[in-house]
Coordinates of C-alpha atoms in Angstrom, one line a residue:
M1 CA 71.6 122.1 108.1
G2 CA 75.1 120.8 107.5
T3 CA 78.1 121.4 109.6
L4 CA 78.9 124.8 111.0
S5 CA 81.7 127.0 109.8
Q6 CA 84.5 127.6 112.3
A7 CA 83.4 131.2 112.9
D8 CA 79.8 130.1 113.6
E9 CA 81.0 127.3 115.8
A10 CA 83.2 129.6 117.8
Q11 CA 80.3 132.0 118.2
L12 CA 78.0 129.2 119.4
K13 CA 80.6 128.0 121.9
A14 CA 81.0 131.5 123.3
Q15 CA 77.2 131.9 123.6
L16 CA 76.7 128.5 125.4
Q17 CA 79.6 129.3 127.7
D18 CA 78.0 132.7 128.5
A19 CA 74.7 130.8 129.1
V20 CA 76.3 128.4 131.6
V21 CA 78.0 131.2 133.5
G22 CA 74.9 133.4 133.4
C23 CA 72.5 130.7 134.6
T24 CA 74.9 129.5 137.3
E25 CA 75.4 133.0 138.7
R26 CA 71.6 133.3 138.9
C27 CA 71.3 129.8 140.5
L28 CA 69.3 128.4 137.5
Y29 CA 71.2 125.1 137.8
H30 CA 69.0 123.0 135.5
S31 CA 69.3 125.5 132.7
A32 CA 73.1 125.8 133.3
K33 CA 73.4 122.0 133.1
W34 CA 71.4 121.8 129.9
A35 CA 73.6 124.5 128.2
A36 CA 76.8 122.8 129.5
E37 CA 75.8 119.4 128.2
L38 CA 75.0 121.0 124.8
L39 CA 78.3 122.8 124.8
D40 CA 80.1 119.5 125.6
S41 CA 78.3 117.7 122.7
L42 CA 79.8 120.1 120.1
P43 CA 82.6 118.3 118.3
S44 CA 86.0 119.8 119.1
A45 CA 87.6 122.0 116.5
G46 CA 90.2 119.4 115.7
D47 CA 87.5 117.0 114.5
H48 CA 86.6 119.2 111.6
G49 CA 89.3 118.0 109.2
S50 CA 90.9 120.4 106.8
D51 CA 90.3 124.2 106.7
T52 CA 88.6 123.9 103.3
D53 CA 85.5 122.3 105.1
A54 CA 84.8 125.7 106.6
D55 CA 84.4 127.3 103.2
S56 CA 82.0 124.6 102.0
P57 CA 78.8 126.0 100.6
M58 CA 76.9 123.7 102.9
S59 CA 78.7 125.0 106.0
N60 CA 75.9 127.2 107.2
A61 CA 73.2 126.5 104.6
H62 CA 69.7 126.7 106.1
L63 CA 71.1 127.7 109.6
P64 CA 69.3 130.6 111.0
Q65 CA 71.7 133.2 112.4
T66 CA 72.5 132.9 116.1
P67 CA 72.2 136.2 118.0
N68 CA 75.1 137.9 119.8
P69 CA 75.2 137.6 123.6
V70 CA 73.3 140.4 125.4
P71 CA 75.5 143.6 125.3
R72 CA 76.6 144.8 128.7
D73 CA 75.1 148.2 129.4
A74 CA 77.1 150.6 131.5
T75 CA 74.5 151.2 134.2
E76 CA 74.1 147.5 134.9
A77 CA 77.9 147.0 135.0
R78 CA 78.3 149.8 137.5
L79 CA 75.6 148.5 139.8
E80 CA 76.9 145.0 139.6
A81 CA 80.4 146.1 140.5
R82 CA 79.1 148.1 143.5
E83 CA 77.1 145.0 144.7
A84 CA 79.8 142.4 143.8
H85 CA 80.7 141.2 147.4
K86 CA 77.0 141.3 148.5
F87 CA 76.0 139.3 145.5
L88 CA 78.6 136.6 146.3
L89 CA 77.3 136.4 149.9
A90 CA 73.7 136.1 148.7
K91 CA 74.7 133.4 146.2
T92 CA 76.4 131.3 148.8
Y93 CA 73.3 131.6 151.0
F94 CA 71.2 130.4 148.1
D95 CA 73.5 127.5 147.5
C96 CA 73.2 126.5 151.2
R97 CA 69.4 126.6 150.7
E98 CA 69.0 129.6 153.1
Y99 CA 66.6 131.3 150.7
D100 CA 65.1 134.0 153.0
R101 CA 68.6 134.9 154.1
C102 CA 69.7 135.3 150.5
A103 CA 66.7 137.5 149.6
A104 CA 67.2 139.7 152.7
I105 CA 70.7 140.8 151.5
F106 CA 69.0 142.9 148.8
L107 CA 65.4 143.1 149.9
P108 CA 65.3 143.4 153.7
G109 CA 61.8 143.1 155.3
P110 CA 58.7 141.6 153.9
L111 CA 57.6 142.0 150.3
P112 CA 54.5 144.2 149.5
K113 CA 51.2 142.4 149.1
G114 CA 49.7 142.3 145.7
A115 CA 47.5 140.1 143.5
I116 CA 49.1 137.8 140.9
H117 CA 46.6 139.0 138.3
A118 CA 47.4 142.6 139.2
A119 CA 49.0 143.3 135.8
S120 CA 45.8 142.8 133.9
T121 CA 43.7 145.5 135.7
P122 CA 44.2 149.3 135.4
A123 CA 43.0 149.8 139.0
A124 CA 45.7 147.4 140.2
K125 CA 48.4 149.2 138.2
S126 CA 47.7 152.4 140.0
R127 CA 47.9 150.8 143.4
P128 CA 51.1 151.7 145.4
V129 CA 53.4 148.8 145.6
A130 CA 54.1 149.4 149.3
K131 CA 50.5 148.7 150.2
G132 CA 50.1 146.3 153.1
K133 CA 53.1 147.5 155.2
A134 CA 50.9 148.9 157.9
K135 CA 49.3 145.5 158.5
I136 CA 52.7 143.8 158.9
G137 CA 54.0 146.6 161.2
T138 CA 57.4 147.0 159.6
P139 CA 59.6 150.1 160.0
T140 CA 59.4 152.7 157.2
K141 CA 62.8 151.8 155.8
A142 CA 61.6 148.3 154.9
T143 CA 58.9 149.5 152.6
F144 CA 59.3 149.1 148.9
S145 CA 59.5 152.4 147.1
S146 CA 60.4 152.4 143.4
D147 CA 63.8 153.9 144.3
A148 CA 64.7 150.9 146.6
I149 CA 64.2 148.5 143.7
S150 CA 65.7 150.7 141.0
G151 CA 68.9 151.0 143.0
L152 CA 69.6 147.3 142.5
S153 CA 71.1 145.7 139.4
Q154 CA 68.8 143.3 137.5
K155 CA 71.1 140.5 138.4
S156 CA 70.8 141.1 142.2
L157 CA 67.1 141.8 142.0
F158 CA 66.6 138.5 140.1
L159 CA 68.5 136.5 142.7
A160 CA 66.7 138.1 145.6
L161 CA 63.2 137.5 144.1
Y162 CA 64.1 134.1 142.8
A163 CA 65.2 133.1 146.3
K164 CA 61.9 134.4 147.6
Y165 CA 60.0 132.3 145.1
I166 CA 62.0 129.1 145.8
G167 CA 61.7 129.7 149.5
G168 CA 57.9 129.9 149.0
E169 CA 57.9 126.7 146.9
K170 CA 59.9 125.0 149.7
R171 CA 57.4 126.1 152.4
M172 CA 54.5 125.1 150.2
N173 CA 55.9 121.5 149.9
E174 CA 56.5 121.4 153.7
D175 CA 52.9 122.6 154.4
S176 CA 51.4 120.0 151.9
E177 CA 49.6 117.0 153.4
M178 CA 50.5 113.4 152.6
I179 CA 49.9 112.4 149.0
L180 CA 46.2 111.4 148.6
G181 CA 45.9 111.4 152.4
P182 CA 42.7 112.5 154.1
Q183 CA 43.7 116.2 154.2
D184 CA 45.3 116.4 150.8
G185 CA 43.3 118.8 148.8
G186 CA 46.0 119.4 146.2
A187 CA 45.5 123.2 146.4
T188 CA 48.4 124.4 148.6
L189 CA 49.7 127.8 147.3
N190 CA 53.1 129.4 147.2
K191 CA 52.5 132.4 149.6
A192 CA 55.5 134.3 148.2
L193 CA 53.9 134.7 144.7
P194 CA 51.9 137.9 145.4
G195 CA 54.9 139.8 146.8
V196 CA 57.3 138.7 144.1
S197 CA 54.6 139.6 141.5
A198 CA 54.0 143.0 143.0
V199 CA 57.7 143.9 143.0
L200 CA 58.1 142.8 139.4
E201 CA 55.0 144.6 138.3
E202 CA 56.4 147.8 139.8
W203 CA 59.7 147.3 138.1
F204 CA 58.3 146.7 134.7
K205 CA 55.9 149.7 135.1
N206 CA 58.9 151.9 135.7
L207 CA 61.1 150.4 133.1
P208 CA 60.2 152.6 130.1
T209 CA 61.2 155.8 132.1
S210 CA 64.2 154.3 133.9
G211 CA 66.5 154.2 130.9
R212 CA 67.5 150.6 131.8
Q213 CA 68.1 147.9 129.2
P214 CA 66.0 144.7 129.9
Q215 CA 68.1 141.5 130.0
G216 CA 65.5 138.8 129.8
W217 CA 66.0 137.3 133.3
L218 CA 63.4 139.3 135.2
E219 CA 60.9 138.7 132.3
Y220 CA 61.5 135.0 132.8
L221 CA 60.8 135.1 136.5
Y222 CA 57.7 137.2 136.0
G223 CA 56.5 134.7 133.3
I224 CA 56.9 131.9 135.9
V225 CA 54.9 133.8 138.5
L226 CA 52.1 134.8 136.1
A227 CA 51.8 131.2 134.9
K228 CA 51.6 129.9 138.5
G229 CA 48.7 132.5 138.9
K230 CA 47.0 131.1 135.8
N231 CA 47.4 134.4 134.0
E232 CA 48.7 132.4 131.0
K233 CA 48.3 134.9 128.1
L234 CA 50.5 137.5 130.0
A235 CA 52.9 134.8 131.1
T236 CA 53.4 133.8 127.4
D237 CA 54.1 137.5 126.5
Y238 CA 56.7 137.9 129.1
L239 CA 58.4 134.6 128.4
I240 CA 58.5 135.5 124.6
K241 CA 60.2 138.8 125.7
S242 CA 62.6 136.8 127.8
V243 CA 63.7 134.4 125.0
N244 CA 64.1 137.3 122.6
Q245 CA 66.3 139.2 125.0
Y246 CA 68.3 136.2 126.2
T247 CA 68.1 133.2 124.0
Y248 CA 70.1 130.5 125.8
N249 CA 68.1 130.2 129.0
W250 CA 66.5 126.8 128.5
G251 CA 64.3 127.2 131.5
A252 CA 62.3 130.0 129.8
W253 CA 61.7 127.7 126.7
Q254 CA 60.5 125.0 129.1
E255 CA 58.0 127.3 130.7
L256 CA 56.8 128.4 127.2
Q257 CA 56.4 124.7 126.3
A258 CA 54.3 124.0 129.4
L259 CA 51.8 126.8 128.3
L260 CA 51.1 125.2 124.9
S261 CA 48.1 123.0 124.4
T262 CA 48.0 122.3 120.7
T263 CA 50.2 122.1 117.6
E264 CA 48.3 125.2 116.2
E265 CA 49.3 127.2 119.3
L266 CA 52.9 126.1 118.7
N267 CA 52.9 127.2 115.1
Q268 CA 51.4 130.6 116.0
L269 CA 54.0 131.1 118.8
V270 CA 57.0 130.3 116.5
T271 CA 56.3 133.4 114.4
R272 CA 56.9 135.6 117.6
L273 CA 60.2 133.8 118.5
P274 CA 63.8 134.7 117.5
Q275 CA 64.9 133.0 114.3
N276 CA 67.8 131.0 115.6
L277 CA 69.1 127.6 116.7
M278 CA 67.3 127.6 120.0
T279 CA 63.9 128.1 118.4
F280 CA 64.7 125.2 116.2
I281 CA 65.5 123.0 119.2
F282 CA 62.4 124.3 121.0
H283 CA 60.2 123.4 118.1
V284 CA 61.4 119.8 118.1
A285 CA 61.0 119.5 121.9
A286 CA 57.6 121.1 122.0
S287 CA 56.3 118.9 119.1
Q288 CA 57.5 115.8 121.0
E289 CA 55.6 117.0 124.1
L290 CA 52.5 117.5 122.0
Y291 CA 52.9 114.0 120.5
S292 CA 53.3 115.5 117.0
V293 CA 55.5 113.0 115.2
N294 CA 56.2 113.4 111.5
E295 CA 59.0 113.2 109.0
Q296 CA 59.6 116.9 109.2
I297 CA 60.3 116.8 113.0
H298 CA 62.7 113.8 112.5
T299 CA 64.5 115.7 109.8
S300 CA 64.8 118.9 111.9
L301 CA 66.2 116.7 114.8
S302 CA 68.7 115.1 112.5
Q303 CA 69.9 118.5 111.4
I304 CA 70.4 119.7 115.0
L305 CA 72.1 116.4 115.8
S306 CA 74.6 117.1 113.0
I307 CA 75.8 120.1 115.1
F308 CA 75.6 118.4 118.5
P309 CA 76.3 114.7 117.5
T310 CA 76.7 113.4 121.1
S311 CA 73.9 115.4 122.8
A312 CA 72.1 113.1 125.3
F313 CA 69.1 115.6 125.4
L314 CA 68.6 115.5 121.6
K315 CA 69.0 111.7 121.5
T316 CA 66.4 111.4 124.2
Q317 CA 64.0 113.6 122.1
R318 CA 64.6 111.1 119.2
A319 CA 63.8 108.1 121.5
L320 CA 60.6 109.8 122.8
L321 CA 59.5 110.5 119.2
H322 CA 59.9 106.8 118.5
Y323 CA 58.1 105.9 121.7
H324 CA 55.1 108.1 120.8
N325 CA 55.0 106.5 117.4
K326 CA 55.0 103.0 119.1
D327 CA 58.5 102.2 117.5
F328 CA 59.4 100.6 120.9
D329 CA 62.5 98.7 119.6
D330 CA 64.1 101.9 118.2
A331 CA 63.3 103.9 121.3
E332 CA 64.7 101.1 123.6
Q333 CA 67.9 100.9 121.5
I334 CA 68.6 104.7 121.9
F335 CA 67.9 104.6 125.6
S336 CA 70.1 101.6 126.0
D337 CA 73.0 103.3 124.2
L338 CA 72.6 106.4 126.3
L339 CA 72.7 104.3 129.4
I340 CA 76.0 102.7 128.3
S341 CA 77.6 106.1 127.4
D342 CA 76.4 107.8 130.7
P343 CA 75.3 105.2 133.3
H344 CA 74.8 107.8 136.1
R345 CA 72.3 109.9 134.1
V346 CA 68.9 109.6 135.7
D347 CA 67.0 112.2 133.5
H348 CA 64.1 110.5 131.5
L349 CA 64.8 107.1 133.0
D350 CA 61.1 107.0 133.9
N351 CA 60.3 107.1 130.1
Y352 CA 62.8 104.3 129.5
S353 CA 61.2 102.2 132.2
N354 CA 57.7 102.7 130.6
I355 CA 59.2 101.4 127.3
L356 CA 60.7 98.3 129.0
Y357 CA 57.3 97.8 130.8
V358 CA 55.3 97.9 127.6
M359 CA 57.9 95.5 126.0
G360 CA 57.7 93.2 129.0
M361 CA 61.5 93.2 129.4
R362 CA 61.5 92.4 133.1
P363 CA 65.2 91.5 133.6
K364 CA 66.3 94.8 131.9
L365 CA 63.8 96.7 134.0
A366 CA 65.1 95.1 137.2
F367 CA 68.7 96.1 136.2
L368 CA 67.5 99.7 135.4
A369 CA 65.8 99.9 138.9
Q370 CA 69.0 98.7 140.6
L371 CA 71.2 101.1 138.6
A372 CA 69.0 104.1 139.2
T373 CA 68.7 103.3 142.9
A374 CA 72.5 103.0 143.2
T375 CA 72.9 106.4 141.5
D376 CA 70.2 108.4 143.4
K377 CA 67.6 106.7 145.5
F378 CA 65.7 110.0 146.1
R379 CA 65.0 111.2 142.6
P380 CA 61.4 111.0 141.4
E381 CA 62.6 109.3 138.2
T382 CA 64.2 106.5 140.2
C383 CA 61.0 106.0 142.2
C384 CA 59.0 105.7 139.0
V385 CA 61.4 103.1 137.6
V386 CA 61.2 101.0 140.8
G387 CA 57.4 101.5 140.8
N388 CA 57.2 100.2 137.2
Y389 CA 59.3 97.2 138.1
Y390 CA 56.9 96.2 141.0
S391 CA 53.9 96.9 138.7
L392 CA 55.3 94.4 136.1
K393 CA 55.6 91.9 138.9
S394 CA 51.9 92.6 139.8
E395 CA 52.9 93.9 143.3
H396 CA 50.6 96.9 143.0
E397 CA 50.7 98.0 146.6
K398 CA 54.5 98.3 146.5
A399 CA 54.2 100.1 143.1
V400 CA 51.8 102.7 144.6
M401 CA 54.2 103.2 147.5
Y402 CA 57.0 104.1 145.2
F403 CA 54.9 106.4 143.0
R404 CA 53.7 108.2 146.2
R405 CA 57.4 108.6 147.1
A406 CA 58.1 110.1 143.7
L407 CA 55.3 112.6 144.3
T408 CA 56.4 113.4 147.8
L409 CA 59.8 114.4 146.2
D410 CA 58.1 116.4 143.4
R411 CA 54.3 116.9 143.4
T412 CA 54.4 118.1 139.8
F413 CA 56.0 114.9 138.5
L414 CA 53.5 113.9 135.9
S415 CA 54.5 110.3 135.2
A416 CA 53.9 109.3 138.8
W417 CA 50.3 110.6 139.0
T418 CA 49.3 108.8 135.8
L419 CA 51.1 105.5 136.7
M420 CA 49.7 105.6 140.2
G421 CA 46.2 106.0 138.6
H422 CA 46.9 102.8 136.5
E423 CA 47.9 100.9 139.7
F424 CA 44.7 102.0 141.5
V425 CA 42.7 100.7 138.6
E426 CA 44.4 97.3 138.9
M427 CA 43.6 97.3 142.6
K428 CA 39.9 98.1 141.8
N429 CA 40.2 101.4 143.8
T430 CA 38.3 103.6 141.3
H431 CA 37.9 106.6 143.6
A432 CA 41.7 106.9 144.2
A433 CA 42.3 106.2 140.5
I434 CA 40.1 109.1 139.4
E435 CA 41.8 111.4 141.9
S436 CA 45.2 110.4 140.6
Y437 CA 44.3 111.0 137.0
R438 CA 42.7 114.3 137.9
R439 CA 45.9 115.5 139.5
A440 CA 47.8 114.4 136.4
V441 CA 45.5 116.5 134.2
D442 CA 46.0 119.4 136.7
V443 CA 49.7 119.2 136.2
N444 CA 49.6 118.8 132.4
R445 CA 46.4 119.0 130.3
K446 CA 48.3 117.5 127.4
D447 CA 48.7 114.0 129.0
Y448 CA 46.3 111.9 127.0
R449 CA 47.1 108.8 129.2
A450 CA 45.4 110.5 132.2
W451 CA 42.3 111.6 130.1
Y452 CA 42.1 108.0 128.8
G453 CA 42.5 106.6 132.3
L454 CA 39.6 108.8 133.5
G455 CA 37.5 107.6 130.7
Q456 CA 38.2 103.9 131.4
T457 CA 37.6 104.4 135.2
Y458 CA 34.2 106.0 134.5
E459 CA 33.3 103.2 132.2
V460 CA 34.0 100.7 135.1
L461 CA 31.5 102.8 137.1
E462 CA 29.1 102.6 134.1
M463 CA 29.0 106.4 133.9
H464 CA 29.2 106.4 130.1
S465 CA 28.5 110.1 129.4
Y466 CA 31.4 111.1 131.7
A467 CA 33.6 108.4 130.1
L468 CA 32.7 109.7 126.6
F469 CA 33.8 113.3 127.5
Y470 CA 37.2 112.1 128.8
H471 CA 37.8 109.7 125.9
Q472 CA 37.1 112.5 123.4
R473 CA 39.7 114.7 125.2
A474 CA 42.2 111.9 124.9
A475 CA 41.4 111.3 121.2
A476 CA 41.7 115.1 120.4
L477 CA 45.2 115.1 121.9
R478 CA 46.3 112.0 120.0
P479 CA 44.1 111.7 116.8
Y480 CA 46.2 108.9 115.3
D481 CA 45.8 106.4 118.1
P482 CA 43.2 103.7 117.2
K483 CA 42.8 102.6 120.8
L484 CA 41.4 106.0 121.8
W485 CA 38.9 106.1 118.9
M486 CA 37.7 102.6 119.8
A487 CA 37.0 103.8 123.3
V488 CA 35.0 106.8 121.9
G489 CA 33.0 104.5 119.6
Q490 CA 32.2 102.2 122.5
C491 CA 31.0 105.0 124.7
F492 CA 28.8 106.5 121.8
G493 CA 27.3 103.0 121.5
R494 CA 26.6 102.8 125.2
V495 CA 24.8 106.2 125.3
G496 CA 22.7 105.3 122.2
K497 CA 24.4 107.6 119.6
V498 CA 24.9 104.8 117.1
M499 CA 25.9 106.8 114.0
N500 CA 28.5 108.8 116.0
G501 CA 29.8 105.5 117.3
I502 CA 30.2 104.1 113.7
R503 CA 32.1 107.3 112.7
A504 CA 34.4 106.9 115.7
Y505 CA 35.2 103.3 114.9
K506 CA 35.9 104.2 111.3
R507 CA 38.3 106.8 112.6
A508 CA 40.0 104.0 114.5
L509 CA 40.4 102.0 111.2
V510 CA 42.0 105.1 109.5
A511 CA 44.2 105.8 112.6
G512 CA 45.4 102.2 112.6
S513 CA 47.1 102.8 109.2
Y514 CA 49.2 105.6 110.8
Y515 CA 51.4 103.1 112.5
D516 CA 53.6 100.7 110.5
A517 CA 52.9 97.0 110.7
G518 CA 54.8 95.1 113.4
V519 CA 55.5 98.0 115.8
G520 CA 53.5 96.6 118.7
S521 CA 49.7 96.6 119.0
S522 CA 47.9 99.7 120.1
F523 CA 44.8 97.6 120.8
G524 CA 44.1 96.0 124.1
S525 CA 43.4 92.7 122.5
G526 CA 46.8 92.6 120.8
E527 CA 45.3 90.9 117.7
V528 CA 46.5 93.4 115.1
S529 CA 47.9 96.8 115.1
G530 CA 46.5 98.6 112.0
L531 CA 46.4 98.6 108.3
G532 CA 50.1 97.5 107.9
G533 CA 50.3 94.9 105.1
G534 CA 46.6 95.6 104.3
I535 CA 45.1 94.1 107.5
L536 CA 42.3 95.8 109.3
D537 CA 41.6 95.3 113.0
P538 CA 38.8 92.6 113.1
E539 CA 37.5 93.8 116.5
V540 CA 36.8 97.3 115.1
L541 CA 35.1 95.9 112.0
Y542 CA 32.9 93.6 114.2
Q543 CA 31.9 96.5 116.5
I544 CA 30.9 98.6 113.4
A545 CA 28.8 95.7 112.1
L546 CA 27.0 95.4 115.5
L547 CA 26.2 99.1 115.5
Y548 CA 24.8 98.9 112.0
E549 CA 22.6 96.0 113.2
R550 CA 21.2 98.3 115.9
I551 CA 20.1 101.0 113.4
P552 CA 18.9 98.5 111.9
N553 CA 20.8 98.2 108.6
Q554 CA 21.3 94.5 108.1
N555 CA 22.9 94.6 104.7
E556 CA 25.7 97.1 105.8
S557 CA 26.1 95.0 109.0
A558 CA 26.6 91.8 106.9
A559 CA 29.1 93.6 104.6
Y560 CA 31.3 94.5 107.7
M561 CA 31.0 90.9 109.1
E562 CA 32.3 89.7 105.7
L563 CA 35.2 92.1 106.1
V564 CA 35.9 90.6 109.5
L565 CA 36.2 87.2 107.9
A566 CA 38.5 88.6 105.2
Q567 CA 41.1 89.5 107.8
E568 CA 41.7 85.9 108.7
E569 CA 43.5 85.3 105.4
G570 CA 45.2 88.6 105.1
P571 CA 46.2 90.4 101.8
D572 CA 46.9 88.8 98.5
Y573 CA 50.5 87.3 98.4
E574 CA 51.4 88.8 95.0
E575 CA 50.4 92.3 96.1
V576 CA 52.4 92.7 99.3
G577 CA 55.2 90.1 99.1
P578 CA 56.1 87.3 101.5
E579 CA 56.7 89.5 104.6
A580 CA 53.1 90.7 105.1
V581 CA 51.4 87.4 104.2
G582 CA 49.1 85.9 106.8
G583 CA 46.1 87.5 108.4
V584 CA 45.0 87.3 112.0
G585 CA 43.9 83.7 111.6
V586 CA 40.9 82.3 113.4
T587 CA 40.1 84.4 116.5
A588 CA 37.2 84.7 118.9
T589 CA 36.1 87.8 117.0
T590 CA 36.2 86.3 113.5
S591 CA 34.3 83.2 114.8
K592 CA 31.6 85.4 116.3
A593 CA 31.3 87.2 112.9
R594 CA 31.1 83.8 111.2
L595 CA 28.3 82.7 113.5
W596 CA 26.4 86.0 112.9
L597 CA 26.8 85.5 109.1
A598 CA 25.6 81.9 109.3
R599 CA 22.4 83.0 111.1
W600 CA 21.9 85.9 108.7
E601 CA 22.2 83.6 105.6
Y602 CA 19.9 81.0 107.3
N603 CA 17.2 83.7 108.1
R604 CA 17.2 84.9 104.5
G605 CA 17.0 81.4 103.1
M606 CA 20.5 81.0 101.8
Y607 CA 20.9 77.6 103.4
Q608 CA 23.9 76.4 101.3
R609 CA 26.1 79.4 102.4
A610 CA 24.8 79.1 106.0
M611 CA 25.8 75.4 106.0
E612 CA 29.3 76.2 104.8
L613 CA 29.8 78.8 107.5
A614 CA 28.4 76.6 110.2
N615 CA 30.7 73.7 109.2
E616 CA 33.7 76.0 109.2
L617 CA 32.8 77.0 112.8
C618 CA 32.7 73.3 113.8
Q619 CA 36.1 72.8 112.3
D620 CA 37.6 75.9 114.0
G621 CA 36.5 74.6 117.4
V622 CA 35.1 78.0 118.4
E623 CA 31.3 78.6 119.1
V624 CA 30.9 74.8 118.4
E625 CA 27.7 74.2 120.3
D626 CA 25.9 77.1 118.6
A627 CA 27.3 76.0 115.3
K628 CA 26.1 72.4 115.7
A629 CA 22.6 73.6 116.7
L630 CA 22.5 75.8 113.6
V631 CA 23.6 72.9 111.4
R632 CA 20.7 70.8 112.7
D633 CA 18.3 73.7 112.0
I634 CA 19.6 74.2 108.5
R635 CA 19.3 70.4 107.7
A636 CA 15.8 70.3 109.0
R637 CA 14.8 73.3 106.9
M638 CA 16.5 71.9 103.8
D639 CA 14.8 68.5 104.3
A640 CA 11.5 70.2 104.8
E641 CA 11.9 72.1 101.5
D642 CA 12.9 68.9 99.6

């Protein structure tokens, strides 16, 4: 992508500044923070060196054109000027968390009743928006005619409806029961959604004839409301309209990201998005969320980082890509550097604590927990960091307490549901574990850890058909993780589908080659992590051999058992060089394979080979008693033949 020309950089700065102001005015503080951090990560104009750099042919090569800020239309400017003092009052009420009071400045009285799905049915479209006023018993002046809404600027209407929505979310959280308590059904609804939806539906219905120019903000809010009502196709359409009309509202991109389930959906969506820098950033962030890690994504991220070299958000995306690819050392290094440069930043610290947990770095995790607690004790990320620390110390009850606290602060905080499920598994509380994982999947269907956790928990309950379904969902989300394919293969074996099981285990062997050697094992046994340096996982080979034995296909089974033994030595020295030399050595799995082969050779009369294998077993010190018994049998048989 190269560096930007001075003109492009000036335009980008102006657009990001406009985004910070626009989002702040509408009380979208997370989007404003995101834009401000990105703006701050642009190198200052003085760092560009001589003026000749601006004329370099690489200055804006491959950079899609960034759009101009939304033009101010005269009608909106006039309405905003008329409402200026009221808008300031409403905004101060919002900032003081008096949401109903804020909304009442522009929308006095209750909102009309309406279904969230109303936009999809012709009958619903013809329904008058003011329906329901008689039930509530409000005076006529509080009803919602089209004129009452059309008399407001889009900015004021957005703030009023957004305040209604946030007020509804606040009440919903207050009405919710204790996390996983006896009354917690997990289905508390935001009662403000139907009213907000009905007003927006009416506004968009009248838009073509009103002569008003859409700005993208009301489309964003309608997209959120439709997504909450599970009307995902229409929500996607409105969010796409929003990002096309106003590109720099990061909240709209995040909502779009949450609606994606697969990389194919992402690729189809990109064709409908504006061709600019924000789509580029969105593509990288969405790919990371979908666990799609490849060289192209890393290259795209490097290009964006060349424009925003100090962006903490972009560096975090890089760290998460490494984390998904099991490059824990690289991911840990990036998070560590970010912590040094900005020690008060709590965003994504839960991901950092997961990495430290997997790497077993307890002192660093303890430090991170102290630092996060000192910064903000009541952030869900902080609670997850502390929960992970207690989990590493095997204090599972305390860990659950902190994960519950994270969810009390934010019920949609995905990490906490999944991690709490893991803790309940450790505590042998399978019912609570299943409920935790289910809630994680409700929040985000893309979380393969929750699907895998459900599969494992049902395996503990010996309900293998259920376990198979959940393991398959996990493997579909993350097709290059050998651990998930091993789980699928094991379940197929348990339900008697042997050939399917063999195919799944072979997928695990192929998937193992996706990760480089030495990046940390994906397997529970920790013996070997893939095909790096030419080593296959002996446990997978052994399971394939056992399944072939069940068909029965003894010759194929023996061939795989021989392959298990071959992994002890590792690849040939000359082929791979000194670094990758050395196989897995003698393990419990290779010894079991050696014993199986010794018995197989004995049964088919190959006594010499059987004797060699049995003697090796005696020397290895594994399966010794069985090996000695076999040696005696072989000697007796050989003596009898002589």
